[in-house]
Amino acid sequence: MKKVLMIAHQFPPIGGSGVQRTVKFVKYLRNFDYEPIILTRDASNAALKDETLLSDIPKGIKVVRTNACDFAALPGIFKYFGKVVNKLLIPDSERVWQHFARKQALDAVKDNKIDVIYTTSAPYSDHLLGVYLKKHYPEIPLVCDFRDEWTNNPYHVRKGLRAKIERDQEKMVLKYADCLITNTPVMLSNFLRDNPETKGKFYVIPNGYDDEDFVGMEDIKPANVRFTLTYTGLLYGKRKPDNFFEALKRAIDEGSVDKSKINVRLIGNYKVDQLQAVIDSYNLSDVVALMPYMKHRECLLELVKSDALLLLEPSGPGAEAFYTGKVFEYMNTKRPILASIPERGAAAQLITDTKTGLVSDFNDIENTKKNLIHLYNCWDNGTNPINPVIEEVKKFERKELTKALVEVLNNSFKK
């Protein structure tokens, strides 16, 4: 059985969407004759934790936990200083962690007789640690997995000297990696456009869903007295609910949706006061409910109990590349997706191909309103607005995606 060192700063018991991809690979790699050894951070002071995700790690898997170097977790007023430091670090706040984890990473390669190294971002410092190991062990293949784009990421715009430094860092990672993975075909096109020399190195492995996470939920049918529309995940930067709120308000004001018969739930780790103020400004406090971050399985259960699921992803340069991880679990619930996303993007194409929902552009408030009204009317009439292509959805099951990863790991030995 080959051994793969997986460098993943975000790993259970840390919670959130960023850990799902790696922990699911870890869960199934043994099925394909690979033994994963994970190098990650200590999670004692992590802001977002979900202990239930530890159950996905098979018994006996070795996890090397390094000091976190988390400046934002400093006590008292020092945390504000820490946040400033984090913003100054290049490429990200984990640069210091990457530096001090070097010795343990070298030891992990030597002590475990590692055959191949895998790194995943964000944070991009994971890849820099991988390159450091590659320079010390040039005979060991390096596979770098970009869950999101780096210098082309619309959520993290770089300028001036910082942009140049990060472009150079990115070029270095692309050069030293034997194989590269990205999340969507659009991301792949963007990487190849900017880095044509990487052609032949890149592979696409999307995010997905785990059938085992849904065990026991197969026969659940929504039984809501109000049309229940649920969103899960983060809201930050340009990913704001304002356009959807405007569409919802218009549908209510014109009488197309009965305010007393609709319930919108936002589940996640939010700045509650700020978000509630936005909800109040649209006069939707009786309609929109904020719910705290939930453990992964509890969150899936809430999705299955819903009548429809809300997907938000802002339009703009680079945004068309994103799938967003939650879309695959959304699809597997077989509940209709109300998607307000880049209409020419990867996620829109995915939803269209699988026939799992209705798509409108993030900035198209009128079309979002029409799609919302259609789903509401279908609920009110007891009709099903979608007919999912199950064969297409199943392509994104985690076992299949792990099999694809193994093919890339195997190919890395041929480079």
PDB file of C-alpha atoms in Angstrom, residues 19-302:
ATOM      1  CA  VAL A  19     -12.450  20.406   5.437  1.00  0.00           C
ATOM      2  CA  GLN A  20     -14.979  18.223   3.630  1.00  0.00           C
ATOM      3  CA  ARG A  21     -12.961  17.528   0.490  1.00  0.00           C
ATOM      4  CA  THR A  22      -9.846  16.352   2.312  1.00  0.00           C
ATOM      5  CA  VAL A  23     -11.514  14.317   5.037  1.00  0.00           C
ATOM      6  CA  LYS A  24     -13.635  12.459   2.481  1.00  0.00           C
ATOM      7  CA  PHE A  25     -10.526  11.600   0.475  1.00  0.00           C
ATOM      8  CA  VAL A  26      -8.955  10.333   3.707  1.00  0.00           C
ATOM      9  CA  LYS A  27     -12.077   8.293   4.434  1.00  0.00           C
ATOM     10  CA  TYR A  28     -11.915   6.324   1.180  1.00  0.00           C
ATOM     11  CA  LEU A  29      -8.242   6.250   0.131  1.00  0.00           C
ATOM     12  CA  ARG A  30      -7.622   2.873   1.749  1.00  0.00           C
ATOM     13  CA  ASN A  31     -10.217   1.416  -0.626  1.00  0.00           C
ATOM     14  CA  PHE A  32      -7.727   2.124  -3.411  1.00  0.00           C
ATOM     15  CA  ASP A  33      -4.507   0.919  -1.729  1.00  0.00           C
ATOM     16  CA  TYR A  34      -3.311   4.278  -0.424  1.00  0.00           C
ATOM     17  CA  GLU A  35      -2.558   4.932   3.253  1.00  0.00           C
ATOM     18  CA  PRO A  36      -2.969   8.636   4.099  1.00  0.00           C
ATOM     19  CA  ILE A  37      -0.857  10.354   6.751  1.00  0.00           C
ATOM     20  CA  ILE A  38      -2.178  13.828   7.528  1.00  0.00           C
ATOM     21  CA  LEU A  39      -0.147  16.862   8.533  1.00  0.00           C
ATOM     22  CA  THR A  40      -2.353  19.581   9.962  1.00  0.00           C
ATOM     23  CA  ARG A  41      -2.581  22.086  12.801  1.00  0.00           C
ATOM     24  CA  ASP A  42      -3.648  21.651  16.376  1.00  0.00           C
ATOM     25  CA  ALA A  43      -7.328  22.595  16.532  1.00  0.00           C
ATOM     26  CA  SER A  44      -7.650  23.390  20.242  1.00  0.00           C
ATOM     27  CA  ASN A  45      -8.274  27.103  19.663  1.00  0.00           C
ATOM     28  CA  ALA A  46     -10.021  26.851  16.305  1.00  0.00           C
ATOM     29  CA  ALA A  47     -12.927  29.268  15.989  1.00  0.00           C
ATOM     30  CA  LEU A  48     -15.190  26.783  14.190  1.00  0.00           C
ATOM     31  CA  LYS A  49     -15.219  23.146  15.286  1.00  0.00           C
ATOM     32  CA  ASP A  50     -17.304  20.090  14.456  1.00  0.00           C
ATOM     33  CA  GLU A  51     -16.184  17.047  16.439  1.00  0.00           C
ATOM     34  CA  THR A  52     -18.567  14.784  14.504  1.00  0.00           C
ATOM     35  CA  LEU A  53     -16.363  15.080  11.416  1.00  0.00           C
ATOM     36  CA  LEU A  54     -13.718  13.033  13.240  1.00  0.00           C
ATOM     37  CA  SER A  55     -15.896   9.978  12.658  1.00  0.00           C
ATOM     38  CA  ASP A  56     -14.970  10.160   8.954  1.00  0.00           C
ATOM     39  CA  ILE A  57     -11.320   9.427   9.767  1.00  0.00           C
ATOM     40  CA  PRO A  58     -10.797   5.641   9.605  1.00  0.00           C
ATOM     41  CA  LYS A  59      -9.359   3.905  12.633  1.00  0.00           C
ATOM     42  CA  GLY A  60      -5.573   3.865  12.722  1.00  0.00           C
ATOM     43  CA  ILE A  61      -5.013   6.808  10.372  1.00  0.00           C
ATOM     44  CA  LYS A  62      -2.013   8.815  11.541  1.00  0.00           C
ATOM     45  CA  VAL A  63      -2.637  12.524  12.044  1.00  0.00           C
ATOM     46  CA  VAL A  64       0.356  14.768  12.821  1.00  0.00           C
ATOM     47  CA  ARG A  65      -0.834  17.937  14.559  1.00  0.00           C
ATOM     48  CA  THR A  66       1.543  20.899  14.609  1.00  0.00           C
ATOM     49  CA  ASN A  67       1.358  24.132  16.608  1.00  0.00           C
ATOM     50  CA  ALA A  68      -1.381  26.317  15.139  1.00  0.00           C
ATOM     51  CA  CYS A  69       0.449  29.692  15.151  1.00  0.00           C
ATOM     52  CA  ASP A  70      -2.978  31.349  15.154  1.00  0.00           C
ATOM     53  CA  PHE A  71      -2.434  35.034  15.956  1.00  0.00           C
ATOM     54  CA  ALA A  72      -6.163  35.770  15.828  1.00  0.00           C
ATOM     55  CA  ALA A  73      -6.598  33.421  18.805  1.00  0.00           C
ATOM     56  CA  LEU A  74      -4.360  35.507  21.081  1.00  0.00           C
ATOM     57  CA  PRO A  75      -6.033  36.472  24.380  1.00  0.00           C
ATOM     58  CA  GLY A  76      -7.607  39.823  25.173  1.00  0.00           C
ATOM     59  CA  ILE A  77      -6.614  42.894  23.201  1.00  0.00           C
ATOM     60  CA  PHE A  78      -3.701  41.021  21.628  1.00  0.00           C
ATOM     61  CA  LYS A  79      -6.117  39.325  19.227  1.00  0.00           C
ATOM     62  CA  TYR A  80      -6.576  42.660  17.429  1.00  0.00           C
ATOM     63  CA  PHE A  81      -2.825  42.869  16.928  1.00  0.00           C
ATOM     64  CA  GLY A  82      -2.968  39.280  15.689  1.00  0.00           C
ATOM     65  CA  LYS A  83      -5.605  40.114  13.098  1.00  0.00           C
ATOM     66  CA  VAL A  84      -3.424  42.914  11.738  1.00  0.00           C
ATOM     67  CA  VAL A  85      -0.449  40.562  11.513  1.00  0.00           C
ATOM     68  CA  ASN A  86      -2.556  37.964   9.703  1.00  0.00           C
ATOM     69  CA  LYS A  87      -3.545  40.492   7.035  1.00  0.00           C
ATOM     70  CA  LEU A  88       0.097  41.386   6.412  1.00  0.00           C
ATOM     71  CA  LEU A  89       1.314  37.815   5.963  1.00  0.00           C
ATOM     72  CA  ILE A  90       1.841  36.596   2.383  1.00  0.00           C
ATOM     73  CA  PRO A  91       0.187  34.593   0.884  1.00  0.00           C
ATOM     74  CA  ASP A  92      -2.126  34.154   3.875  1.00  0.00           C
ATOM     75  CA  SER A  93      -2.354  34.062   7.660  1.00  0.00           C
ATOM     76  CA  GLU A  94      -0.854  30.553   7.798  1.00  0.00           C
ATOM     77  CA  ARG A  95       2.563  31.579   6.476  1.00  0.00           C
ATOM     78  CA  VAL A  96       4.066  31.438   9.979  1.00  0.00           C
ATOM     79  CA  TRP A  97       2.464  28.021  10.589  1.00  0.00           C
ATOM     80  CA  GLN A  98       3.970  26.784   7.331  1.00  0.00           C
ATOM     81  CA  HIS A  99       7.428  27.931   8.416  1.00  0.00           C
ATOM     82  CA  PHE A 100       7.357  26.327  11.854  1.00  0.00           C
ATOM     83  CA  ALA A 101       5.755  23.097  10.590  1.00  0.00           C
ATOM     84  CA  ARG A 102       8.706  22.375   8.301  1.00  0.00           C
ATOM     85  CA  LYS A 103      10.636  20.123  10.672  1.00  0.00           C
ATOM     86  CA  GLN A 104       7.614  17.972  11.514  1.00  0.00           C
ATOM     87  CA  ALA A 105       6.795  17.761   7.821  1.00  0.00           C
ATOM     88  CA  LEU A 106      10.323  16.560   6.999  1.00  0.00           C
ATOM     89  CA  ASP A 107      10.127  14.037   9.840  1.00  0.00           C
ATOM     90  CA  ALA A 108       6.733  12.824   8.615  1.00  0.00           C
ATOM     91  CA  VAL A 109       8.161  12.098   5.166  1.00  0.00           C
ATOM     92  CA  LYS A 110      11.195  10.289   6.565  1.00  0.00           C
ATOM     93  CA  ASP A 111       9.525   8.374   9.410  1.00  0.00           C
ATOM     94  CA  ASN A 112       6.589   7.150   7.320  1.00  0.00           C
ATOM     95  CA  LYS A 113       8.497   6.397   4.108  1.00  0.00           C
ATOM     96  CA  ILE A 114       6.143   8.603   2.113  1.00  0.00           C
ATOM     97  CA  ASP A 115       5.628   7.758  -1.566  1.00  0.00           C
ATOM     98  CA  VAL A 116       3.766  10.900  -2.673  1.00  0.00           C
ATOM     99  CA  ILE A 117       2.916  14.294  -1.172  1.00  0.00           C
ATOM    100  CA  TYR A 118      -0.515  15.943  -1.556  1.00  0.00           C
ATOM    101  CA  THR A 119      -1.282  19.532  -0.572  1.00  0.00           C
ATOM    102  CA  THR A 120      -4.621  21.330  -0.632  1.00  0.00           C
ATOM    103  CA  SER A 121      -5.564  24.998  -0.535  1.00  0.00           C
ATOM    104  CA  ALA A 122      -6.794  27.241   0.872  1.00  0.00           C
ATOM    105  CA  PRO A 123      -4.632  28.218   2.713  1.00  0.00           C
ATOM    106  CA  TYR A 124      -2.072  28.497  -0.080  1.00  0.00           C
ATOM    107  CA  SER A 125       0.702  28.150   2.496  1.00  0.00           C
ATOM    108  CA  ASP A 126      -0.077  24.409   2.346  1.00  0.00           C
ATOM    109  CA  HIS A 127       1.405  24.389  -1.165  1.00  0.00           C
ATOM    110  CA  LEU A 128       4.486  26.347  -0.076  1.00  0.00           C
ATOM    111  CA  LEU A 129       5.139  23.673   2.536  1.00  0.00           C
ATOM    112  CA  GLY A 130       4.740  21.059  -0.177  1.00  0.00           C
ATOM    113  CA  VAL A 131       7.328  22.818  -2.359  1.00  0.00           C
ATOM    114  CA  TYR A 132       9.704  22.963   0.619  1.00  0.00           C
ATOM    115  CA  LEU A 133       9.409  19.188   0.958  1.00  0.00           C
ATOM    116  CA  LYS A 134       9.800  18.706  -2.798  1.00  0.00           C
ATOM    117  CA  LYS A 135      13.104  20.579  -2.732  1.00  0.00           C
ATOM    118  CA  HIS A 136      14.353  18.245   0.023  1.00  0.00           C
ATOM    119  CA  TYR A 137      12.915  15.099  -1.559  1.00  0.00           C
ATOM    120  CA  PRO A 138      12.908  15.756  -5.326  1.00  0.00           C
ATOM    121  CA  GLU A 139      12.322  12.071  -6.042  1.00  0.00           C
ATOM    122  CA  ILE A 140       8.930  12.122  -4.259  1.00  0.00           C
ATOM    123  CA  PRO A 141       6.031  13.307  -6.463  1.00  0.00           C
ATOM    124  CA  LEU A 142       4.126  16.422  -5.368  1.00  0.00           C
ATOM    125  CA  VAL A 143       0.406  16.815  -6.132  1.00  0.00           C
ATOM    126  CA  CYS A 144      -1.167  20.227  -5.417  1.00  0.00           C
ATOM    127  CA  ASP A 145      -4.945  20.549  -5.193  1.00  0.00           C
ATOM    128  CA  PHE A 146      -6.532  23.980  -5.641  1.00  0.00           C
ATOM    129  CA  ARG A 147     -10.010  23.965  -4.111  1.00  0.00           C
ATOM    130  CA  ASP A 148     -10.169  27.617  -5.164  1.00  0.00           C
ATOM    131  CA  GLU A 149      -8.079  29.668  -7.544  1.00  0.00           C
ATOM    132  CA  TRP A 150      -5.188  31.639  -6.108  1.00  0.00           C
ATOM    133  CA  THR A 151      -4.189  34.901  -7.784  1.00  0.00           C
ATOM    134  CA  ASN A 152      -7.323  34.788  -9.940  1.00  0.00           C
ATOM    135  CA  ASN A 153      -9.623  34.407  -6.924  1.00  0.00           C
ATOM    136  CA  PRO A 154     -12.350  37.104  -7.043  1.00  0.00           C
ATOM    137  CA  TYR A 155     -12.803  36.956  -3.264  1.00  0.00           C
ATOM    138  CA  HIS A 156      -9.177  37.869  -2.565  1.00  0.00           C
ATOM    139  CA  VAL A 157      -8.023  40.618  -4.904  1.00  0.00           C
ATOM    140  CA  ARG A 158      -4.306  41.373  -4.641  1.00  0.00           C
ATOM    141  CA  LYS A 159      -2.693  44.667  -5.625  1.00  0.00           C
ATOM    142  CA  GLY A 160       0.764  46.140  -6.051  1.00  0.00           C
ATOM    143  CA  LEU A 161       3.776  44.400  -4.547  1.00  0.00           C
ATOM    144  CA  ARG A 162       1.637  41.815  -2.776  1.00  0.00           C
ATOM    145  CA  ALA A 163       0.092  40.743  -6.090  1.00  0.00           C
ATOM    146  CA  LYS A 164       3.549  40.302  -7.633  1.00  0.00           C
ATOM    147  CA  ILE A 165       4.838  38.268  -4.679  1.00  0.00           C
ATOM    148  CA  GLU A 166       1.829  35.963  -4.766  1.00  0.00           C
ATOM    149  CA  ARG A 167       2.044  35.514  -8.536  1.00  0.00           C
ATOM    150  CA  ASP A 168       5.669  34.479  -8.080  1.00  0.00           C
ATOM    151  CA  GLN A 169       4.695  32.078  -5.289  1.00  0.00           C
ATOM    152  CA  GLU A 170       1.956  30.594  -7.427  1.00  0.00           C
ATOM    153  CA  LYS A 171       4.332  30.174 -10.380  1.00  0.00           C
ATOM    154  CA  MET A 172       6.779  28.372  -8.092  1.00  0.00           C
ATOM    155  CA  VAL A 173       4.114  25.937  -6.889  1.00  0.00           C
ATOM    156  CA  LEU A 174       2.970  25.222 -10.451  1.00  0.00           C
ATOM    157  CA  LYS A 175       6.574  24.612 -11.471  1.00  0.00           C
ATOM    158  CA  TYR A 176       7.514  22.197  -8.689  1.00  0.00           C
ATOM    159  CA  ALA A 177       4.274  20.200  -8.637  1.00  0.00           C
ATOM    160  CA  ASP A 178       4.285  16.995 -10.660  1.00  0.00           C
ATOM    161  CA  CYS A 179       0.489  17.044 -10.950  1.00  0.00           C
ATOM    162  CA  LEU A 180      -2.074  19.759 -10.301  1.00  0.00           C
ATOM    163  CA  ILE A 181      -5.767  19.491  -9.485  1.00  0.00           C
ATOM    164  CA  THR A 182      -8.479  22.089  -9.697  1.00  0.00           C
ATOM    165  CA  ASN A 183     -12.131  22.126  -8.839  1.00  0.00           C
ATOM    166  CA  THR A 184     -13.988  23.040 -12.033  1.00  0.00           C
ATOM    167  CA  PRO A 185     -13.399  23.079 -15.797  1.00  0.00           C
ATOM    168  CA  VAL A 186     -13.605  26.883 -15.720  1.00  0.00           C
ATOM    169  CA  MET A 187     -10.826  27.059 -13.120  1.00  0.00           C
ATOM    170  CA  LEU A 188      -8.775  24.740 -15.299  1.00  0.00           C
ATOM    171  CA  SER A 189      -9.246  27.028 -18.310  1.00  0.00           C
ATOM    172  CA  ASN A 190      -8.204  30.031 -16.227  1.00  0.00           C
ATOM    173  CA  PHE A 191      -5.050  28.324 -14.972  1.00  0.00           C
ATOM    174  CA  LEU A 192      -4.067  27.193 -18.459  1.00  0.00           C
ATOM    175  CA  ARG A 193      -4.786  30.634 -19.911  1.00  0.00           C
ATOM    176  CA  ASP A 194      -2.399  32.251 -17.442  1.00  0.00           C
ATOM    177  CA  ASN A 195       0.060  29.346 -17.217  1.00  0.00           C
ATOM    178  CA  PRO A 196       0.103  27.485 -20.562  1.00  0.00           C
ATOM    179  CA  GLU A 197       3.278  25.671 -19.559  1.00  0.00           C
ATOM    180  CA  THR A 198       1.233  23.613 -17.073  1.00  0.00           C
ATOM    181  CA  LYS A 199      -0.742  21.862 -19.801  1.00  0.00           C
ATOM    182  CA  GLY A 200      -0.522  18.148 -19.178  1.00  0.00           C
ATOM    183  CA  LYS A 201      -0.138  18.604 -15.420  1.00  0.00           C
ATOM    184  CA  PHE A 202      -3.694  19.680 -14.573  1.00  0.00           C
ATOM    185  CA  TYR A 203      -6.710  17.519 -13.738  1.00  0.00           C
ATOM    186  CA  VAL A 204     -10.256  18.435 -12.674  1.00  0.00           C
ATOM    187  CA  ILE A 205     -11.728  16.799  -9.575  1.00  0.00           C
ATOM    188  CA  PRO A 206     -14.861  18.586  -8.322  1.00  0.00           C
ATOM    189  CA  ASN A 207     -16.247  18.583  -4.825  1.00  0.00           C
ATOM    190  CA  GLY A 208     -19.059  16.172  -4.105  1.00  0.00           C
ATOM    191  CA  TYR A 209     -21.293  14.457  -1.591  1.00  0.00           C
ATOM    192  CA  ASP A 210     -20.967  11.320   0.528  1.00  0.00           C
ATOM    193  CA  ASP A 211     -23.825   8.820   0.274  1.00  0.00           C
ATOM    194  CA  GLU A 212     -23.074   7.623   3.801  1.00  0.00           C
ATOM    195  CA  ASP A 213     -23.866  11.078   5.192  1.00  0.00           C
ATOM    196  CA  PHE A 214     -27.466  10.648   4.028  1.00  0.00           C
ATOM    197  CA  VAL A 215     -28.084   7.194   5.506  1.00  0.00           C
ATOM    198  CA  GLY A 216     -31.449   7.185   7.286  1.00  0.00           C
ATOM    199  CA  MET A 217     -32.701  10.280   5.453  1.00  0.00           C
ATOM    200  CA  GLU A 218     -33.823   8.614   2.243  1.00  0.00           C
ATOM    201  CA  ASP A 219     -37.512   8.404   3.166  1.00  0.00           C
ATOM    202  CA  ILE A 220     -37.884  11.805   4.810  1.00  0.00           C
ATOM    203  CA  LYS A 221     -40.540  13.944   3.173  1.00  0.00           C
ATOM    204  CA  PRO A 222     -40.955  17.650   3.940  1.00  0.00           C
ATOM    205  CA  ALA A 223     -44.063  18.365   5.985  1.00  0.00           C
ATOM    206  CA  ASN A 224     -43.904  22.122   6.427  1.00  0.00           C
ATOM    207  CA  VAL A 225     -46.952  24.307   6.923  1.00  0.00           C
ATOM    208  CA  ARG A 226     -44.972  27.128   5.305  1.00  0.00           C
ATOM    209  CA  PHE A 227     -42.888  26.886   2.136  1.00  0.00           C
ATOM    210  CA  THR A 228     -39.451  26.398   3.668  1.00  0.00           C
ATOM    211  CA  LEU A 229     -36.403  27.586   1.748  1.00  0.00           C
ATOM    212  CA  THR A 230     -33.010  26.915   3.352  1.00  0.00           C
ATOM    213  CA  TYR A 231     -29.537  28.334   2.791  1.00  0.00           C
ATOM    214  CA  THR A 232     -26.430  26.915   4.455  1.00  0.00           C
ATOM    215  CA  GLY A 233     -22.918  28.302   4.522  1.00  0.00           C
ATOM    216  CA  LEU A 234     -21.031  31.552   4.713  1.00  0.00           C
ATOM    217  CA  LEU A 235     -22.099  35.036   3.708  1.00  0.00           C
ATOM    218  CA  TYR A 236     -19.142  37.347   3.206  1.00  0.00           C
ATOM    219  CA  GLY A 237     -17.637  39.840   0.777  1.00  0.00           C
ATOM    220  CA  LYS A 238     -19.731  40.002  -2.379  1.00  0.00           C
ATOM    221  CA  ARG A 239     -21.729  36.932  -1.368  1.00  0.00           C
ATOM    222  CA  LYS A 240     -24.619  38.841   0.166  1.00  0.00           C
ATOM    223  CA  PRO A 241     -28.324  37.958   0.370  1.00  0.00           C
ATOM    224  CA  ASP A 242     -29.505  41.479  -0.523  1.00  0.00           C
ATOM    225  CA  ASN A 243     -30.537  40.722  -4.110  1.00  0.00           C
ATOM    226  CA  PHE A 244     -32.444  37.648  -3.016  1.00  0.00           C
ATOM    227  CA  PHE A 245     -34.110  39.619  -0.224  1.00  0.00           C
ATOM    228  CA  GLU A 246     -35.210  42.228  -2.783  1.00  0.00           C
ATOM    229  CA  ALA A 247     -36.647  39.494  -5.020  1.00  0.00           C
ATOM    230  CA  LEU A 248     -38.473  37.969  -2.067  1.00  0.00           C
ATOM    231  CA  LYS A 249     -39.836  41.348  -0.970  1.00  0.00           C
ATOM    232  CA  ARG A 250     -41.144  42.080  -4.475  1.00  0.00           C
ATOM    233  CA  ALA A 251     -42.849  38.679  -4.664  1.00  0.00           C
ATOM    234  CA  ILE A 252     -44.566  39.340  -1.329  1.00  0.00           C
ATOM    235  CA  ASP A 253     -45.480  42.965  -2.085  1.00  0.00           C
ATOM    236  CA  GLU A 254     -47.126  42.070  -5.393  1.00  0.00           C
ATOM    237  CA  GLY A 255     -49.114  39.289  -3.764  1.00  0.00           C
ATOM    238  CA  SER A 256     -47.484  36.399  -5.620  1.00  0.00           C
ATOM    239  CA  VAL A 257     -46.205  34.911  -2.366  1.00  0.00           C
ATOM    240  CA  ASP A 258     -48.196  34.880   0.869  1.00  0.00           C
ATOM    241  CA  LYS A 259     -45.930  36.252   3.579  1.00  0.00           C
ATOM    242  CA  SER A 260     -47.555  34.013   6.171  1.00  0.00           C
ATOM    243  CA  LYS A 261     -46.834  30.913   4.071  1.00  0.00           C
ATOM    244  CA  ILE A 262     -43.092  31.217   3.454  1.00  0.00           C
ATOM    245  CA  ASN A 263     -40.116  30.624   5.729  1.00  0.00           C
ATOM    246  CA  VAL A 264     -36.515  31.327   4.712  1.00  0.00           C
ATOM    247  CA  ARG A 265     -33.786  29.909   6.929  1.00  0.00           C
ATOM    248  CA  LEU A 266     -30.124  30.927   6.837  1.00  0.00           C
ATOM    249  CA  ILE A 267     -27.912  28.396   8.640  1.00  0.00           C
ATOM    250  CA  GLY A 268     -24.322  29.347   9.381  1.00  0.00           C
ATOM    251  CA  ASN A 269     -21.774  31.230  11.425  1.00  0.00           C
ATOM    252  CA  TYR A 270     -22.960  34.806  10.852  1.00  0.00           C
ATOM    253  CA  LYS A 271     -22.501  38.254  12.331  1.00  0.00           C
ATOM    254  CA  VAL A 272     -26.060  38.100  13.588  1.00  0.00           C
ATOM    255  CA  ASP A 273     -26.642  41.777  14.421  1.00  0.00           C
ATOM    256  CA  GLN A 274     -25.395  42.970  11.034  1.00  0.00           C
ATOM    257  CA  LEU A 275     -27.346  40.391   9.066  1.00  0.00           C
ATOM    258  CA  GLN A 276     -30.514  40.922  11.098  1.00  0.00           C
ATOM    259  CA  ALA A 277     -30.307  44.643  10.347  1.00  0.00           C
ATOM    260  CA  VAL A 278     -30.285  43.835   6.628  1.00  0.00           C
ATOM    261  CA  ILE A 279     -33.267  41.511   7.054  1.00  0.00           C
ATOM    262  CA  ASP A 280     -35.161  44.215   8.948  1.00  0.00           C
ATOM    263  CA  SER A 281     -34.410  46.781   6.237  1.00  0.00           C
ATOM    264  CA  TYR A 282     -36.374  44.628   3.770  1.00  0.00           C
ATOM    265  CA  ASN A 283     -39.221  44.130   6.248  1.00  0.00           C
ATOM    266  CA  LEU A 284     -38.582  40.387   6.249  1.00  0.00           C
ATOM    267  CA  SER A 285     -38.079  39.704   9.944  1.00  0.00           C
ATOM    268  CA  ASP A 286     -41.257  37.571  10.001  1.00  0.00           C
ATOM    269  CA  VAL A 287     -40.022  35.539   7.035  1.00  0.00           C
ATOM    270  CA  VAL A 288     -36.249  35.099   7.378  1.00  0.00           C
ATOM    271  CA  ALA A 289     -34.818  33.231  10.361  1.00  0.00           C
ATOM    272  CA  LEU A 290     -31.125  33.071  11.304  1.00  0.00           C
ATOM    273  CA  MET A 291     -29.957  29.724  12.641  1.00  0.00           C
ATOM    274  CA  PRO A 292     -26.489  28.998  14.111  1.00  0.00           C
ATOM    275  CA  TYR A 293     -23.786  26.824  12.561  1.00  0.00           C
ATOM    276  CA  MET A 294     -24.735  23.165  12.867  1.00  0.00           C
ATOM    277  CA  LYS A 295     -22.811  19.935  12.871  1.00  0.00           C
ATOM    278  CA  HIS A 296     -22.593  18.525   9.386  1.00  0.00           C
ATOM    279  CA  ARG A 297     -25.175  15.747   9.645  1.00  0.00           C
ATOM    280  CA  GLU A 298     -27.643  17.991  11.498  1.00  0.00           C
ATOM    281  CA  CYS A 299     -27.299  20.509   8.695  1.00  0.00           C
ATOM    282  CA  LEU A 300     -27.972  17.855   6.046  1.00  0.00           C
ATOM    283  CA  LEU A 301     -31.080  16.807   7.945  1.00  0.00           C
ATOM    284  CA  GLU A 302     -32.367  20.384   7.830  1.00  0.00           C
TER     285      GLU A 302
END
